[in-house]
CSV table of C-alpha atoms and ligand atoms in Angstrom, one decimal:
chain,number,residue,atom,x,y,z
A,1,UNK,CA,-46.7,-23.3,7.6
A,2,UNK,CA,-48.1,-26.3,9.5
A,3,UNK,CA,-46.2,-28.2,12.3
A,4,UNK,CA,-45.5,-31.2,10.0
A,5,UNK,CA,-43.7,-29.0,7.5
A,6,UNK,CA,-41.8,-27.1,10.2
A,7,UNK,CA,-40.8,-30.4,11.7
A,8,UNK,CA,-39.2,-31.7,8.6
A,9,UNK,CA,-37.3,-28.5,8.0
A,10,UNK,CA,-36.2,-28.3,11.7
A,11,UNK,CA,-34.9,-31.9,11.7
A,12,UNK,CA,-32.9,-31.3,8.5
A,13,UNK,CA,-31.2,-28.2,9.6
A,14,UNK,CA,-31.1,-27.5,13.4
A,15,UNK,CA,-28.4,-28.8,15.8
A,16,UNK,CA,-29.5,-28.6,19.4
A,17,UNK,CA,-27.5,-27.8,22.6
A,18,UNK,CA,-26.8,-30.7,25.1
A,19,UNK,CA,-28.9,-33.0,22.8
A,20,UNK,CA,-28.1,-36.4,21.3
A,21,UNK,CA,-29.4,-35.6,17.8
A,22,UNK,CA,-30.0,-39.2,16.9
A,23,UNK,CA,-32.7,-39.3,19.6
A,24,UNK,CA,-34.0,-35.9,18.6
A,25,UNK,CA,-34.4,-37.0,15.0
A,26,UNK,CA,-36.4,-40.1,16.2
A,27,UNK,CA,-39.0,-38.1,17.9
A,28,UNK,CA,-41.3,-35.1,17.0
A,29,UNK,CA,-40.1,-31.8,18.4
A,30,UNK,CA,-42.3,-29.5,20.4
A,31,UNK,CA,-42.6,-26.0,18.8
A,32,UNK,CA,-43.2,-23.5,21.5
A,33,UNK,CA,-45.1,-20.6,19.9
A,34,UNK,CA,-46.5,-18.6,22.8
A,35,UNK,CA,-45.9,-17.8,26.5
A,36,UNK,CA,-48.3,-16.2,29.0
A,37,UNK,CA,-47.5,-16.0,32.7
A,38,UNK,CA,-45.9,-19.2,33.8
A,39,UNK,CA,-47.5,-21.2,30.9
A,40,UNK,CA,-46.0,-22.1,27.5
A,41,UNK,CA,-48.1,-23.1,24.5
A,42,UNK,CA,-47.1,-25.4,21.6
A,43,UNK,CA,-48.1,-25.1,17.9
A,44,UNK,CA,-51.0,-27.5,18.5
A,45,UNK,CA,-52.4,-25.3,21.2
A,46,UNK,CA,-51.4,-27.5,24.1
A,47,UNK,CA,-50.4,-25.6,27.3
A,48,UNK,CA,-47.6,-26.5,29.7
A,49,UNK,CA,-46.3,-25.2,33.1
A,50,UNK,CA,-42.8,-23.7,32.7
A,51,UNK,CA,-41.4,-25.5,35.7
A,52,UNK,CA,-37.8,-24.7,35.0
A,53,UNK,CA,-38.2,-21.1,34.1
A,54,UNK,CA,-37.2,-21.8,30.5
A,55,UNK,CA,-33.9,-23.2,31.6
A,56,UNK,CA,-33.5,-21.0,34.7
A,57,UNK,CA,-33.9,-17.6,33.1
A,58,UNK,CA,-37.5,-16.5,33.5
A,59,UNK,CA,-38.4,-14.4,36.5
A,60,UNK,CA,-41.7,-12.5,36.2
A,61,UNK,CA,-43.5,-14.8,33.7
A,62,UNK,CA,-43.9,-14.7,29.9
A,63,UNK,CA,-45.6,-11.9,28.1
A,64,UNK,CA,-45.0,-9.7,31.0
A,65,UNK,CA,-46.6,-6.4,30.0
A,66,UNK,CA,-44.0,-4.0,31.5
A,67,UNK,CA,-41.1,-5.8,29.9
A,68,UNK,CA,-42.9,-6.2,26.5
A,69,UNK,CA,-43.6,-2.5,26.5
A,70,UNK,CA,-40.1,-1.4,27.5
A,71,UNK,CA,-38.6,-3.5,24.6
A,72,UNK,CA,-41.2,-2.1,22.2
A,73,UNK,CA,-40.4,1.5,23.3
A,74,UNK,CA,-36.7,0.9,22.9
A,75,UNK,CA,-37.0,-0.7,19.5
A,76,UNK,CA,-38.7,2.4,18.2
A,77,UNK,CA,-35.6,4.4,19.2
A,78,UNK,CA,-32.6,2.1,18.6
A,79,UNK,CA,-32.1,-1.6,18.2
A,80,UNK,CA,-28.4,-1.8,18.5
A,81,UNK,CA,-25.2,0.3,18.2
A,82,UNK,CA,-22.0,-0.5,20.1
A,83,UNK,CA,-20.3,-0.1,23.4
A,84,UNK,CA,-16.9,0.2,21.8
A,85,UNK,CA,-16.3,3.9,21.7
A,86,UNK,CA,-20.0,4.8,22.2
A,87,UNK,CA,-22.6,4.4,24.8
A,88,UNK,CA,-26.4,4.7,25.2
A,89,UNK,CA,-28.8,5.7,28.0
A,90,UNK,CA,-29.9,2.2,29.0
A,91,UNK,CA,-26.4,1.0,29.6
A,92,UNK,CA,-25.6,3.9,31.9
A,93,UNK,CA,-28.9,3.6,33.9
A,94,UNK,CA,-28.7,-0.1,34.2
A,95,UNK,CA,-25.1,0.0,35.4
A,96,UNK,CA,-26.1,2.5,38.1
A,97,UNK,CA,-29.1,0.3,39.1
A,98,UNK,CA,-26.9,-2.8,39.3
A,99,UNK,CA,-24.4,-1.0,41.4
A,100,UNK,CA,-27.2,0.1,43.8
A,101,UNK,CA,-28.5,-3.4,44.4
A,102,UNK,CA,-25.2,-5.4,44.2
A,103,UNK,CA,-23.3,-6.1,47.5
A,104,UNK,CA,-21.8,-2.9,48.7
A,105,UNK,CA,-18.5,-2.0,47.1
A,106,UNK,CA,-19.3,-3.4,43.6
A,107,UNK,CA,-19.5,-0.3,41.5
A,108,UNK,CA,-18.3,-1.1,37.9
A,109,UNK,CA,-20.3,-3.0,35.4
A,110,UNK,CA,-18.7,-4.7,32.3
A,111,UNK,CA,-21.4,-6.0,30.0
A,112,UNK,CA,-21.4,-9.1,27.8
A,113,UNK,CA,-24.0,-11.6,26.5
A,114,UNK,CA,-24.1,-14.8,28.5
A,115,UNK,CA,-23.1,-16.4,31.8
A,116,UNK,CA,-20.1,-18.0,30.1
A,117,UNK,CA,-18.8,-14.7,28.8
A,118,UNK,CA,-19.3,-13.0,32.1
A,119,UNK,CA,-17.1,-15.7,33.7
A,120,UNK,CA,-14.5,-15.5,30.9
A,121,UNK,CA,-14.3,-11.8,31.6
A,122,UNK,CA,-13.9,-12.2,35.3
A,123,UNK,CA,-11.1,-14.7,34.8
A,124,UNK,CA,-9.2,-12.4,32.4
A,125,UNK,CA,-9.8,-9.3,34.5
A,126,UNK,CA,-8.5,-11.1,37.6
A,127,UNK,CA,-5.3,-12.2,35.9
A,128,UNK,CA,-4.7,-8.8,34.2
A,129,UNK,CA,-5.4,-7.0,37.5
A,130,UNK,CA,-2.5,-8.9,39.1
A,131,UNK,CA,-0.2,-8.2,36.1
A,132,UNK,CA,-0.8,-4.5,36.5
A,133,UNK,CA,0.2,-4.8,40.1
A,134,UNK,CA,3.5,-6.4,39.2
A,135,UNK,CA,2.3,-9.9,40.1
A,136,UNK,CA,2.1,-11.7,36.7
A,137,UNK,CA,3.0,-14.9,38.4
A,138,UNK,CA,-0.5,-15.0,39.8
A,139,UNK,CA,-1.8,-16.9,36.8
A,140,UNK,CA,-3.6,-19.9,38.4
A,141,UNK,CA,-7.2,-20.3,39.4
A,142,UNK,CA,-8.8,-22.3,42.1
A,143,UNK,CA,-12.2,-23.7,41.5
A,144,UNK,CA,-14.5,-26.3,43.1
A,145,UNK,CA,-15.2,-29.8,42.1
A,146,UNK,CA,-18.8,-30.2,40.8
A,147,UNK,CA,-18.9,-26.6,39.8
A,148,UNK,CA,-20.4,-25.3,36.5
A,149,UNK,CA,-19.5,-21.9,35.0
A,150,UNK,CA,-20.5,-22.2,31.4
A,151,UNK,CA,-19.5,-23.9,28.1
A,152,UNK,CA,-16.7,-21.7,26.6
A,153,UNK,CA,-13.2,-23.0,26.9
A,154,UNK,CA,-12.2,-20.7,29.8
A,155,UNK,CA,-15.4,-21.3,31.8
A,156,UNK,CA,-15.1,-25.0,31.1
A,157,UNK,CA,-11.5,-24.9,32.4
A,158,UNK,CA,-12.8,-23.8,35.8
A,159,UNK,CA,-15.8,-26.2,35.6
A,160,UNK,CA,-15.6,-29.4,37.7
A,161,UNK,CA,-18.2,-31.6,36.0
A,162,UNK,CA,-16.4,-34.3,34.1
A,163,UNK,CA,-19.6,-35.7,32.5
A,164,UNK,CA,-20.2,-32.7,30.4
A,165,UNK,CA,-16.7,-31.6,29.6
A,166,UNK,CA,-14.3,-34.5,30.1
A,167,UNK,CA,-13.6,-34.8,26.4
A,168,UNK,CA,-12.2,-31.3,26.2
A,169,UNK,CA,-9.6,-31.9,28.9
A,170,UNK,CA,-6.6,-31.3,26.6
A,171,UNK,CA,-7.9,-27.9,25.5
A,172,UNK,CA,-8.2,-26.5,29.0
A,173,UNK,CA,-5.8,-24.5,31.1
A,174,UNK,CA,-4.7,-26.1,34.3
A,175,UNK,CA,-6.9,-25.3,37.4
A,176,UNK,CA,-6.6,-26.4,41.0
A,177,UNK,CA,-9.8,-28.0,42.3
A,178,UNK,CA,-10.9,-27.9,45.9
A,179,UNK,CA,-13.5,-30.4,47.1
A,180,UNK,CA,-17.1,-29.5,46.7
A,181,UNK,CA,-18.3,-27.9,50.0
A,182,UNK,CA,-21.5,-30.0,49.8
A,183,UNK,CA,-19.4,-33.0,51.0
A,184,UNK,CA,-19.1,-31.4,54.4
A,185,UNK,CA,-21.5,-30.4,57.2
A,186,UNK,CA,-19.2,-27.9,58.7
A,187,UNK,CA,-18.0,-24.8,56.8
A,188,UNK,CA,-14.6,-24.8,58.4
A,189,UNK,CA,-14.0,-28.4,57.4
A,190,UNK,CA,-15.3,-27.7,53.9
A,191,UNK,CA,-12.8,-24.9,53.4
A,192,UNK,CA,-9.8,-26.6,55.0
A,193,UNK,CA,-8.4,-28.0,51.7
A,194,UNK,CA,-9.0,-24.7,50.0
A,195,UNK,CA,-7.0,-23.0,52.7
A,196,UNK,CA,-4.2,-25.5,52.4
A,197,UNK,CA,-4.1,-24.8,48.6
A,198,UNK,CA,-4.0,-21.0,49.1
A,199,UNK,CA,-1.3,-21.2,51.8
A,200,UNK,CA,0.9,-23.5,49.7
A,201,UNK,CA,0.5,-21.9,46.3
A,202,UNK,CA,-0.9,-18.6,47.4
A,203,UNK,CA,1.5,-16.4,45.5
A,204,UNK,CA,0.7,-18.0,42.1
A,205,UNK,CA,-3.0,-17.8,42.4
A,206,UNK,CA,-5.0,-15.1,40.7
A,207,UNK,CA,-8.5,-15.9,42.0
A,208,UNK,CA,-10.9,-18.4,43.5
A,209,UNK,CA,-14.2,-18.8,41.6
A,210,UNK,CA,-17.3,-20.2,43.3
A,211,UNK,CA,-21.0,-20.5,42.9
A,212,UNK,CA,-22.4,-19.1,46.1
A,213,UNK,CA,-24.6,-21.3,48.4
A,214,UNK,CA,-25.5,-23.9,45.7
A,215,UNK,CA,-23.6,-25.7,43.0
A,216,UNK,CA,-26.6,-25.7,40.7
A,217,UNK,CA,-25.8,-27.6,37.5
A,218,UNK,CA,-23.6,-29.9,39.6
A,219,UNK,CA,-26.8,-31.2,41.1
A,220,UNK,CA,-28.2,-28.5,43.4
A,221,UNK,CA,-25.4,-29.2,45.9
A,222,UNK,CA,-25.7,-27.1,49.0
A,223,UNK,CA,-22.7,-25.5,50.7
A,224,UNK,CA,-22.8,-25.5,54.5
A,225,UNK,CA,-23.8,-22.1,56.0
A,226,UNK,CA,-20.8,-19.8,56.6
A,227,UNK,CA,-18.7,-21.3,53.7
A,228,UNK,CA,-19.0,-18.2,51.5
A,229,UNK,CA,-17.8,-16.1,54.4
A,230,UNK,CA,-14.8,-18.2,55.0
A,231,UNK,CA,-13.8,-18.2,51.3
A,232,UNK,CA,-14.0,-14.3,51.5
A,233,UNK,CA,-11.7,-14.2,54.5
A,234,UNK,CA,-9.2,-16.6,52.9
A,235,UNK,CA,-9.1,-14.7,49.6
A,236,UNK,CA,-8.5,-11.5,51.5
A,237,UNK,CA,-5.8,-13.1,53.7
A,238,UNK,CA,-3.9,-14.5,50.7
A,239,UNK,CA,-4.3,-11.5,48.4
A,240,UNK,CA,-6.3,-13.6,45.9
A,241,UNK,CA,-9.4,-12.2,44.2
A,242,UNK,CA,-12.8,-13.8,44.9
A,243,UNK,CA,-15.0,-14.4,41.8
A,244,UNK,CA,-18.6,-15.2,42.6
A,245,UNK,CA,-20.7,-16.7,39.8
A,246,UNK,CA,-24.3,-15.6,40.5
A,247,UNK,CA,-25.5,-16.5,37.0
A,248,UNK,CA,-27.9,-19.1,38.4
A,249,UNK,CA,-28.5,-17.7,41.9
A,250,UNK,CA,-28.9,-14.0,41.1
A,251,UNK,CA,-32.1,-12.0,40.9
A,252,UNK,CA,-34.1,-13.6,43.7
A,253,UNK,CA,-33.6,-17.2,43.0
A,254,UNK,CA,-32.3,-18.0,46.5
A,255,UNK,CA,-34.8,-15.8,48.3
A,256,UNK,CA,-32.6,-12.7,48.3
A,257,UNK,CA,-31.6,-10.5,45.4
A,258,UNK,CA,-28.2,-12.1,45.3
A,259,UNK,CA,-27.0,-15.2,47.1
A,260,UNK,CA,-24.0,-13.2,48.5
A,261,UNK,CA,-26.5,-11.3,50.7
A,262,UNK,CA,-27.2,-14.4,52.8
A,263,UNK,CA,-23.7,-14.1,54.3
A,264,UNK,CA,-23.0,-10.3,53.8
A,265,UNK,CA,-20.2,-11.0,51.4
A,266,UNK,CA,-18.8,-8.6,48.8
A,267,UNK,CA,-16.8,-10.5,46.2
A,268,UNK,CA,-14.1,-8.8,44.0
A,269,UNK,CA,-15.9,-9.8,40.9
A,270,UNK,CA,-19.5,-11.0,40.5
A,271,UNK,CA,-21.0,-12.6,37.4
A,272,UNK,CA,-24.7,-12.2,36.5
A,273,UNK,CA,-26.7,-13.3,33.5
A,274,UNK,CA,-29.7,-15.7,33.3
A,275,UNK,CA,-32.4,-13.7,35.2
A,276,UNK,CA,-30.9,-10.2,34.4
A,277,UNK,CA,-33.4,-9.4,31.7
A,278,UNK,CA,-36.2,-11.3,33.4
A,279,UNK,CA,-35.5,-14.1,30.9
A,280,UNK,CA,-36.2,-12.1,27.8
A,281,UNK,CA,-32.9,-11.3,26.0
A,282,UNK,CA,-29.3,-12.3,26.3
A,283,UNK,CA,-27.4,-10.0,28.6
A,284,UNK,CA,-24.7,-10.5,31.2
A,285,UNK,CA,-22.5,-8.4,33.4
A,286,UNK,CA,-19.3,-8.8,35.3
A,287,UNK,CA,-19.5,-6.4,38.2
A,288,UNK,CA,-16.4,-5.3,40.1
A,289,UNK,CA,-14.9,-2.9,42.7
A,290,UNK,CA,-13.1,0.4,42.4
A,291,UNK,CA,-9.9,-1.4,43.4
A,292,UNK,CA,-10.0,-3.8,40.4
A,293,UNK,CA,-11.2,-1.1,38.0
A,294,UNK,CA,-8.5,1.5,39.0
A,295,UNK,CA,-5.7,-1.0,38.4
A,296,UNK,CA,-6.6,-0.8,34.7
A,297,UNK,CA,-6.2,3.0,34.5
A,298,UNK,CA,-3.1,4.4,32.9
A,299,UNK,CA,-1.6,6.1,29.8
A,300,UNK,CA,-2.9,4.5,26.6
A,301,UNK,CA,0.7,3.5,25.7
A,302,UNK,CA,1.0,1.5,28.9
A,303,UNK,CA,-1.5,-1.0,27.5
A,304,UNK,CA,-3.5,-1.3,30.7
A,305,UNK,CA,-6.7,-1.4,28.7
A,306,UNK,CA,-9.0,-4.4,29.2
A,307,UNK,CA,-8.9,-5.7,25.6
A,308,UNK,CA,-12.2,-7.6,25.5
A,309,UNK,CA,-15.6,-6.9,24.0
A,310,UNK,CA,-18.3,-8.7,22.1
A,311,UNK,CA,-20.3,-7.3,19.1
A,312,UNK,CA,-23.6,-7.2,21.0
A,313,UNK,CA,-22.2,-6.2,24.4
A,314,UNK,CA,-24.7,-4.0,26.3
A,315,UNK,CA,-27.4,-4.3,23.7
A,316,UNK,CA,-30.0,-1.5,24.2
A,317,UNK,CA,-33.1,-3.8,23.9
A,318,UNK,CA,-31.6,-6.1,26.5
A,319,UNK,CA,-30.8,-3.2,28.8
A,320,UNK,CA,-34.3,-1.9,28.5
A,321,UNK,CA,-35.7,-5.4,29.4
A,322,UNK,CA,-33.3,-5.5,32.4
A,323,UNK,CA,-34.4,-2.1,33.7
A,324,UNK,CA,-38.1,-3.1,33.3
A,325,UNK,CA,-37.4,-6.3,35.2
A,326,UNK,CA,-35.7,-4.4,38.1
A,327,UNK,CA,-38.7,-2.0,38.2
A,328,UNK,CA,-41.0,-5.0,38.7
A,329,UNK,CA,-38.8,-6.3,41.5
A,330,UNK,CA,-39.2,-2.9,43.2
A,331,UNK,CA,-42.9,-2.1,42.4
A,332,UNK,CA,-44.2,-5.6,43.1
A,333,UNK,CA,-42.1,-6.3,46.2
A,334,UNK,CA,-40.9,-9.5,44.6
A,335,UNK,CA,-38.2,-10.4,47.1
A,336,UNK,CA,-40.5,-10.0,50.0
A,337,UNK,CA,-43.1,-12.3,48.4
A,338,UNK,CA,-40.6,-15.2,48.1
A,339,UNK,CA,-40.4,-16.5,51.7
A,340,UNK,CA,-43.9,-18.0,51.7
A,341,UNK,CA,-43.4,-19.6,48.3
A,342,UNK,CA,-40.1,-21.1,49.4
A,343,UNK,CA,-41.7,-22.5,52.6
A,344,UNK,CA,-44.6,-24.0,50.6
A,345,UNK,CA,-42.2,-25.7,48.2
A,346,UNK,CA,-40.2,-27.1,51.2
A,347,UNK,CA,-43.3,-28.6,52.8
A,348,UNK,CA,-44.6,-30.0,49.5
A,349,UNK,CA,-41.3,-31.6,48.6
A,350,UNK,CA,-41.3,-33.4,52.0
A,351,UNK,CA,-44.4,-35.2,50.8
A,352,UNK,CA,-42.8,-36.0,47.5
A,353,UNK,CA,-39.8,-37.4,49.5
A,354,UNK,CA,-42.1,-40.1,50.8
A,355,UNK,CA,-42.4,-41.7,47.4
A,356,UNK,CA,-40.5,-45.0,47.4
A,357,UNK,CA,-38.1,-44.0,44.6
A,358,UNK,CA,-37.3,-40.5,45.8
A,359,UNK,CA,-34.0,-40.1,47.6
A,360,UNK,CA,-32.6,-36.8,48.9
A,361,UNK,CA,-34.2,-33.5,48.0
A,362,UNK,CA,-32.0,-30.4,47.6
A,363,UNK,CA,-33.5,-27.0,47.9
A,364,UNK,CA,-32.1,-23.5,47.9
A,365,UNK,CA,-34.8,-20.9,47.7
A,366,UNK,CA,-36.9,-21.5,44.5
A,367,UNK,CA,-34.4,-23.9,43.1
A,368,UNK,CA,-34.7,-27.6,43.9
A,369,UNK,CA,-33.7,-31.0,42.7
A,370,UNK,CA,-35.5,-34.3,43.5
A,371,UNK,CA,-33.1,-37.3,43.4
A,372,UNK,CA,-34.6,-40.5,42.0
A,373,UNK,CA,-33.2,-43.8,43.5
A,374,UNK,CA,-33.7,-47.4,42.6
A,375,UNK,CA,-34.1,-48.1,46.2
A,376,UNK,CA,-32.8,-46.2,49.3
A,377,UNK,CA,-29.1,-45.5,48.7
A,378,UNK,CA,-28.9,-47.3,45.3
A,379,UNK,CA,-28.9,-44.9,42.3
A,380,UNK,CA,-30.5,-45.7,39.0
A,381,UNK,CA,-27.9,-46.6,36.4
A,382,UNK,CA,-27.1,-43.6,34.1
A,383,UNK,CA,-28.2,-45.6,31.0
A,384,UNK,CA,-31.7,-46.0,32.4
A,385,UNK,CA,-32.1,-42.2,32.0
A,386,UNK,CA,-34.8,-42.2,34.7
A,387,UNK,CA,-34.6,-38.4,35.0
A,388,UNK,CA,-35.3,-37.9,31.3
A,389,UNK,CA,-38.1,-40.4,31.4
A,390,UNK,CA,-39.8,-38.6,34.3
A,391,UNK,CA,-39.5,-35.2,32.6
A,392,UNK,CA,-40.9,-36.7,29.4
A,393,UNK,CA,-43.9,-38.1,31.2
A,394,UNK,CA,-44.4,-34.7,33.0
A,395,UNK,CA,-44.5,-33.1,29.6
A,396,UNK,CA,-47.4,-35.5,28.6
A,397,UNK,CA,-49.1,-34.4,31.8
A,398,UNK,CA,-48.6,-30.7,30.9
A,399,UNK,CA,-45.3,-29.5,32.5
A,400,UNK,CA,-41.9,-28.7,31.1
A,401,UNK,CA,-38.6,-29.2,32.9
A,402,UNK,CA,-35.3,-30.9,32.3
A,403,UNK,CA,-33.4,-33.3,34.5
A,404,UNK,CA,-29.7,-33.2,35.7
A,405,UNK,CA,-28.9,-36.9,35.5
A,406,UNK,CA,-31.2,-38.6,38.0
A,407,UNK,CA,-32.3,-35.3,39.5
A,408,UNK,CA,-35.6,-33.8,38.5
A,409,UNK,CA,-35.3,-30.0,38.6
A,410,UNK,CA,-38.1,-27.8,39.9
A,411,UNK,CA,-37.2,-24.1,39.4
A,412,UNK,CA,-40.4,-22.1,38.7
A,413,UNK,CA,-40.5,-18.5,37.7
A,414,UNK,CA,-40.5,-16.3,40.9
A,415,UNK,CA,-43.9,-14.9,39.9
A,416,UNK,CA,-45.6,-18.3,40.3
A,417,UNK,CA,-48.4,-18.3,42.8
A,418,UNK,CA,-48.7,-20.9,45.5
A,419,UNK,CA,-51.6,-22.4,43.6
A,420,UNK,CA,-49.5,-22.6,40.5
A,421,UNK,CA,-46.6,-24.2,42.4
A,422,UNK,CA,-49.0,-26.7,43.8
A,423,UNK,CA,-50.3,-27.6,40.3
A,424,UNK,CA,-46.7,-28.0,39.1
A,425,UNK,CA,-45.6,-30.2,42.0
A,426,UNK,CA,-48.7,-32.4,41.7
A,427,UNK,CA,-47.7,-33.2,38.1
A,428,UNK,CA,-44.1,-33.8,39.0
A,429,UNK,CA,-45.2,-36.1,41.8
A,430,UNK,CA,-47.5,-38.0,39.4
A,431,UNK,CA,-44.8,-38.3,36.7
A,432,UNK,CA,-42.3,-39.7,39.2
A,433,UNK,CA,-44.8,-42.1,40.6
A,434,UNK,CA,-45.9,-43.4,37.2
A,435,UNK,CA,-42.4,-43.8,35.7
A,436,UNK,CA,-40.8,-45.4,38.7
A,437,UNK,CA,-43.6,-47.8,39.1
A,438,UNK,CA,-43.4,-48.8,35.4
A,439,UNK,CA,-39.7,-49.4,35.8
A,440,UNK,CA,-39.9,-51.7,38.9
A,441,UNK,CA,-38.3,-53.8,40.1
B,1,PLP,C1,-26.0,-21.2,33.3
B,1,PLP,C2,-24.8,-20.9,34.1
B,1,PLP,C3,-23.6,-20.3,33.4
B,1,PLP,C4,-23.5,-20.2,32.0
B,1,PLP,O1,-24.4,-19.2,31.5
B,1,PLP,P1,-24.8,-19.2,29.9
B,1,PLP,O2,-25.6,-17.9,29.8
B,1,PLP,O3,-25.5,-20.4,29.6
B,1,PLP,O4,-23.5,-19.1,29.2
B,1,PLP,C5,-22.6,-20.0,34.2
B,1,PLP,N1,-22.6,-20.2,35.6
B,1,PLP,C6,-23.7,-20.7,36.2
B,1,PLP,C7,-23.6,-20.9,37.7
B,1,PLP,C8,-24.8,-21.1,35.5
B,1,PLP,O5,-25.8,-21.7,36.1
């Protein structure tokens, strides 16, 4: 079937995520048909850099032989069974592997399928944990303004981005929001409101949930160093569980395997997803401690069971991909290779920062955001969609990424070489320069 025929079918029947479909219907979609390394190819044979890792999931590149082969081997054995009442080798081996690389003390792995479900599970586990310990009044959660934890109703409840989720306000459970740590230079100051909330309402709070180091979808907002550590101390002091959402930051994105490692923090619950399978298949995990796990043990009739599970939880193909991805981390010394790339990006972004319509640049490891400004200190109006225009121009120049408002996101697969990173940032620089010059004054 040719692209024109596919286009008419697609426009009649598909509804896209985070997309104004009227705009979508007015333009011709790009059909991606092949990936190789850090390049994607469309149905007309055009190639593009994958500069946002296929929405933050890809780690070792597309068509990565080791992962392809692991999935093929697994599909010859078993495509899917269930984790309800049964298990399979990949689930056991991957859980052992995750426990061995996670911050020390995280030993138990509960599988699901997406970052949002990993967060839902952490919230439910935290509440039920307190119930089993005779503290069912601990039913409230504390989250941070500007945070993003996914799109299901529970994860939206603890999300702090009004732009995406404001319309659903009436459907959400009440959550206490502390200020975004990015508003402060000093970690102690950043945590002072949070501390006040915990000391005031401490006995009703089940857990604090945070994105470590960087509030990614909120605009790559960086926390001051030491903040994560202070949150850990506060949670311990007030008997509140600490949930760390490593969905964006996990698997090398910040320069370490997990962002928690930068401050030697072990949370009570850690959520991972995006990069877990190297960006191949949907798989997530909520990883927790012996302490949380053992609170759920009891006679069947006590109903201490954690009543939660999805049809495709712990899918064998996805587990095989995840194990192959972790092998690559080990065999290729991926984490050790990142520091040079991160430094290169930092230096190159400083040059881009000199463009007249570039404001602040945020970077945490291999995740960065370039803020576009009308002039210094004056943001472009939302309706001008300058971020979307720049990304659209970048696509014409052979690079794919998506903006967050006026922020152009650069988040290349970890496998990208410095030459590839240079090629990508050259296109981004060119696209920003062209679009912002066209839009003047
Ligand atoms: C993407 C993301 C999620 C949601 O993950 P999905 O797999 O899209 O449901 C949750 N938390 C963070 C920090 C994320 O970046």
